mmCIF file of C-alpha atoms in Angstrom:
data_model
loop_
_atom_site.group_PDB
_atom_site.id
_atom_site.type_symbol
_atom_site.label_atom_id
_atom_site.label_comp_id
_atom_site.label_asym_id
_atom_site.label_seq_id
_atom_site.Cartn_x
_atom_site.Cartn_y
_atom_site.Cartn_z
ATOM 1 C CA MET A 9 -0.037 0.028 0.422
ATOM 2 C CA ALA A 10 1.282 3.471 -0.494
ATOM 3 C CA ARG A 11 1.989 6.374 0.920
ATOM 4 C CA ILE A 12 -0.776 9.557 -0.835
ATOM 5 C CA ASP A 13 2.009 11.315 -0.557
ATOM 6 C CA GLU A 14 4.296 8.586 -3.323
ATOM 7 C CA VAL A 15 0.759 8.657 -5.374
ATOM 8 C CA LYS A 16 0.338 12.102 -5.372
ATOM 9 C CA ALA A 17 4.190 12.759 -7.432
ATOM 10 C CA THR A 18 3.526 10.719 -9.435
ATOM 11 C CA PHE A 19 -0.347 9.351 -10.059
ATOM 12 C CA TRP A 20 -0.796 12.084 -13.259
ATOM 13 C CA GLY A 21 0.010 10.048 -16.786
ATOM 14 C CA GLU A 22 0.895 11.264 -20.043
ATOM 15 C CA GLY A 23 -1.516 13.279 -22.782
ATOM 16 C CA LEU A 24 -3.767 16.240 -22.345
ATOM 17 C CA TYR A 25 -7.630 14.267 -22.579
ATOM 18 C CA GLY A 26 -9.134 15.379 -19.617
ATOM 19 C CA VAL A 27 -6.440 18.344 -18.076
ATOM 20 C CA GLN A 28 -8.238 21.584 -17.286
ATOM 21 C CA PRO A 29 -6.911 24.730 -16.332
ATOM 22 C CA PRO A 30 -5.068 24.787 -13.362
ATOM 23 C CA LEU A 31 -6.969 24.742 -10.199
ATOM 24 C CA THR A 32 -7.666 27.326 -7.820
ATOM 25 C CA ASP A 33 -9.335 28.907 -5.403
ATOM 26 C CA ALA A 34 -12.481 30.110 -5.890
ATOM 27 C CA VAL A 35 -13.249 27.280 -8.864
ATOM 28 C CA VAL A 36 -12.523 25.126 -5.566
ATOM 29 C CA GLN A 37 -16.097 27.279 -4.725
ATOM 30 C CA ASP A 38 -17.683 27.733 -7.668
ATOM 31 C CA ALA A 39 -17.593 23.970 -8.282
ATOM 32 C CA GLU A 40 -18.788 22.974 -4.443
ATOM 33 C CA ARG A 41 -21.253 25.533 -4.292
ATOM 34 C CA ARG A 42 -22.312 24.380 -8.053
ATOM 35 C CA LEU A 43 -22.105 20.573 -6.951
ATOM 36 C CA GLY A 44 -23.101 21.026 -4.213
ATOM 37 C CA VAL A 45 -20.921 19.014 -1.603
ATOM 38 C CA ARG A 46 -17.858 19.739 -0.551
ATOM 39 C CA LEU A 47 -14.349 17.986 -2.490
ATOM 40 C CA PRO A 48 -12.563 15.640 0.434
ATOM 41 C CA ALA A 49 -8.749 17.610 0.953
ATOM 42 C CA ALA A 50 -6.936 14.795 -0.736
ATOM 43 C CA LEU A 51 -9.218 14.607 -3.975
ATOM 44 C CA LEU A 52 -8.061 18.838 -4.119
ATOM 45 C CA GLU A 53 -4.228 18.083 -2.647
ATOM 46 C CA ILE A 54 -4.125 16.485 -6.527
ATOM 47 C CA LEU A 55 -5.962 18.101 -8.590
ATOM 48 C CA ARG A 56 -3.471 20.435 -7.380
ATOM 49 C CA VAL A 57 -0.986 19.228 -8.661
ATOM 50 C CA GLN A 58 -2.980 18.818 -12.676
ATOM 51 C CA ASN A 59 -6.358 19.736 -13.305
ATOM 52 C CA GLY A 60 -8.085 16.364 -14.161
ATOM 53 C CA GLY A 61 -6.648 14.131 -17.461
ATOM 54 C CA LEU A 62 -5.202 10.735 -17.572
ATOM 55 C CA VAL A 63 -3.400 7.981 -14.390
ATOM 56 C CA ALA A 64 0.144 7.089 -14.894
ATOM 57 C CA ASP A 65 -0.221 3.019 -15.224
ATOM 58 C CA ALA A 66 1.417 3.140 -11.479
ATOM 59 C CA TRP A 67 -2.205 3.866 -10.197
ATOM 60 C CA ASN A 68 -4.885 3.199 -12.505
ATOM 61 C CA ALA A 69 -6.870 0.544 -10.324
ATOM 62 C CA PHE A 70 -8.084 -0.037 -7.079
ATOM 63 C CA PRO A 71 -8.400 -4.187 -6.520
ATOM 64 C CA THR A 72 -11.475 -6.114 -4.586
ATOM 65 C CA ASP A 73 -12.626 -8.086 -2.591
ATOM 66 C CA ALA A 74 -15.719 -9.312 -5.043
ATOM 67 C CA PRO A 75 -16.023 -9.702 -9.330
ATOM 68 C CA THR A 76 -17.935 -7.245 -10.648
ATOM 69 C CA SER A 77 -18.392 -7.216 -14.864
ATOM 70 C CA TRP A 78 -14.436 -5.391 -14.870
ATOM 71 C CA SER A 79 -12.856 -8.064 -13.055
ATOM 72 C CA GLU A 80 -12.444 -10.985 -10.976
ATOM 73 C CA ASN A 81 -10.206 -8.451 -9.164
ATOM 74 C CA HIS A 82 -9.954 -4.765 -9.465
ATOM 75 C CA VAL A 83 -12.080 -2.699 -11.453
ATOM 76 C CA PRO A 84 -9.629 -0.122 -13.984
ATOM 77 C CA PHE A 85 -9.733 3.909 -13.373
ATOM 78 C CA ASP A 86 -7.709 4.965 -16.510
ATOM 79 C CA ASP A 87 -8.570 9.112 -15.530
ATOM 80 C CA MET A 88 -9.930 11.599 -13.175
ATOM 81 C CA ARG A 89 -12.147 14.647 -14.139
ATOM 82 C CA GLY A 90 -10.886 17.492 -13.126
ATOM 83 C CA ILE A 91 -13.260 20.570 -12.440
ATOM 84 C CA GLY A 92 -13.922 23.151 -14.610
ATOM 85 C CA ARG A 93 -15.521 23.434 -18.510
ATOM 86 C CA ASP A 94 -12.383 22.996 -20.651
ATOM 87 C CA ASP A 95 -15.134 22.203 -24.054
ATOM 88 C CA GLY A 96 -14.271 18.928 -24.957
ATOM 89 C CA GLN A 97 -12.990 17.928 -21.548
ATOM 90 C CA PRO A 98 -14.675 16.130 -18.959
ATOM 91 C CA SER A 99 -15.406 17.661 -15.655
ATOM 92 C CA LEU A 100 -16.696 17.017 -11.969
ATOM 93 C CA LEU A 101 -18.688 20.147 -13.084
ATOM 94 C CA ASP A 102 -20.665 17.188 -15.322
ATOM 95 C CA SER A 103 -21.588 15.251 -12.334
ATOM 96 C CA GLY A 104 -25.349 16.552 -11.981
ATOM 97 C CA TYR A 105 -26.238 16.349 -16.014
ATOM 98 C CA LEU A 106 -24.792 12.276 -15.777
ATOM 99 C CA VAL A 107 -26.339 11.215 -12.746
ATOM 100 C CA GLU A 108 -29.450 12.186 -13.830
ATOM 101 C CA GLU A 109 -28.745 10.617 -17.860
ATOM 102 C CA TRP A 110 -27.370 7.624 -16.132
ATOM 103 C CA GLY A 111 -29.895 6.849 -13.509
ATOM 104 C CA LEU A 112 -27.387 6.909 -10.600
ATOM 105 C CA PRO A 113 -28.338 7.498 -7.232
ATOM 106 C CA SER A 114 -27.376 10.800 -4.941
ATOM 107 C CA PRO A 115 -25.754 12.990 -4.059
ATOM 108 C CA LEU A 116 -22.405 11.807 -6.195
ATOM 109 C CA VAL A 117 -19.654 13.560 -7.798
ATOM 110 C CA LEU A 118 -18.589 10.763 -10.439
ATOM 111 C CA LEU A 119 -14.427 10.969 -10.921
ATOM 112 C CA SER A 120 -14.462 8.971 -13.258
ATOM 113 C CA GLY A 121 -16.147 6.133 -15.647
ATOM 114 C CA ASP A 122 -17.996 5.620 -19.458
ATOM 115 C CA GLY A 123 -22.422 5.759 -18.340
ATOM 116 C CA HIS A 124 -21.841 2.085 -18.270
ATOM 117 C CA CYS A 125 -19.051 2.034 -15.241
ATOM 118 C CA TRP A 126 -18.546 4.840 -12.477
ATOM 119 C CA ILE A 127 -15.994 5.868 -9.412
ATOM 120 C CA ALA A 128 -18.250 7.995 -7.984
ATOM 121 C CA LEU A 129 -17.190 10.677 -4.485
ATOM 122 C CA ASP A 130 -20.862 9.231 -2.400
ATOM 123 C CA TYR A 131 -22.158 11.114 -0.213
ATOM 124 C CA ARG A 132 -25.152 8.616 0.523
ATOM 125 C CA THR A 133 -24.059 7.957 3.994
ATOM 126 C CA CYS A 134 -21.788 11.706 4.735
ATOM 127 C CA GLY A 135 -24.337 14.346 4.127
ATOM 128 C CA GLU A 136 -23.622 17.136 1.623
ATOM 129 C CA ARG A 137 -20.787 18.682 3.909
ATOM 130 C CA GLY A 138 -19.168 15.051 5.691
ATOM 131 C CA GLU A 139 -16.150 12.755 3.960
ATOM 132 C CA PRO A 140 -17.293 10.598 1.265
ATOM 133 C CA SER A 141 -16.907 7.605 0.584
ATOM 134 C CA VAL A 142 -16.263 5.658 -3.459
ATOM 135 C CA THR A 143 -17.807 3.508 -4.961
ATOM 136 C CA TRP A 144 -18.016 1.162 -8.039
ATOM 137 C CA PHE A 145 -21.878 1.544 -10.442
ATOM 138 C CA ASP A 146 -22.715 -0.844 -12.772
ATOM 139 C CA VAL A 147 -25.755 0.434 -14.007
ATOM 140 C CA GLU A 148 -25.619 -2.305 -17.623
ATOM 141 C CA GLY A 149 -25.321 -5.005 -13.876
ATOM 142 C CA ASP A 150 -27.823 -2.984 -12.109
ATOM 143 C CA SER A 151 -24.894 -2.987 -8.915
ATOM 144 C CA GLU A 152 -22.339 -1.299 -6.814
ATOM 145 C CA LEU A 153 -19.344 -1.742 -4.842
ATOM 146 C CA PRO A 154 -18.012 0.010 -2.454
ATOM 147 C CA LEU A 155 -14.366 0.559 -3.076
ATOM 148 C CA ALA A 156 -13.028 3.254 0.611
ATOM 149 C CA ALA A 157 -14.424 4.501 3.016
ATOM 150 C CA ASP A 158 -13.157 7.717 1.826
ATOM 151 C CA PHE A 159 -11.332 8.663 -1.416
ATOM 152 C CA HIS A 160 -7.908 9.229 1.013
ATOM 153 C CA THR A 161 -7.780 6.172 1.147
ATOM 154 C CA PHE A 162 -8.933 5.123 -1.988
ATOM 155 C CA VAL A 163 -5.690 6.552 -3.005
ATOM 156 C CA GLU A 164 -3.541 4.464 -0.774
ATOM 157 C CA HIS A 165 -4.530 1.201 -2.183
ATOM 158 C CA LEU A 166 -4.667 2.018 -6.089
ATOM 159 C CA THR A 167 -1.793 -0.133 -7.778
ATOM 160 C CA ALA A 168 -1.584 -1.033 -11.273
ATOM 161 C CA ALA A 169 -4.103 -2.453 -14.350
ATOM 162 C CA ALA A 170 -0.815 -5.024 -15.625
ATOM 163 C CA SER A 171 -0.557 -5.959 -11.662
ATOM 164 C CA PHE A 172 -3.770 -8.298 -12.212
ATOM 165 C CA ASP A 173 -3.526 -10.930 -14.034
ATOM 166 C CA ASP A 174 -4.368 -11.138 -17.897
ATOM 167 C CA ALA A 175 -7.176 -13.608 -17.668
ATOM 168 C CA ASP A 176 -9.047 -12.198 -14.369
ATOM 169 C CA SER A 177 -9.077 -8.116 -16.359
ATOM 170 C CA SER A 178 -10.148 -9.201 -19.596
ATOM 171 C CA ARG A 179 -13.972 -9.563 -18.750
ATOM 172 C CA SER A 180 -16.044 -6.325 -20.063
ATOM 173 C CA ALA A 181 -18.846 -5.242 -19.296
ATOM 174 C CA SER A 182 -21.238 -6.431 -22.878
#
């Protein structure tokens, strides 16, 4: 298990996909107002390094004890949304629309996903000002799997997808 400072230093992969302009305090305050939640400090620390984008290969999967439609033993975390309104780039600010569009419970802030599956900050138990858990949602399978009690713990358990057996990690949601 990695410490958050280690992960934060090497969290982001290469490329501009999903990268928003640098994060400012004003952008964070506006985002929290629009989303109606307090964002976790650990998330904001990582987004201050780079505001969204591709996740480095060393941290692009989260191990699970239960199988999902993705794999017997992990879920993917290839990218993470930033905060902003850069045209064509996914953003945490799209969460409200996407939650409604995909029939997800609320309140959630969608960190990563493609519509069929999502990884989200889950505020249902803690409330809008609490520390959200992190949950995997499989829309097609109509299931959810709690991943971590909070974002800090989620980050510290991230690992490389390549570390999983290829036979187990190749299942698809089809």
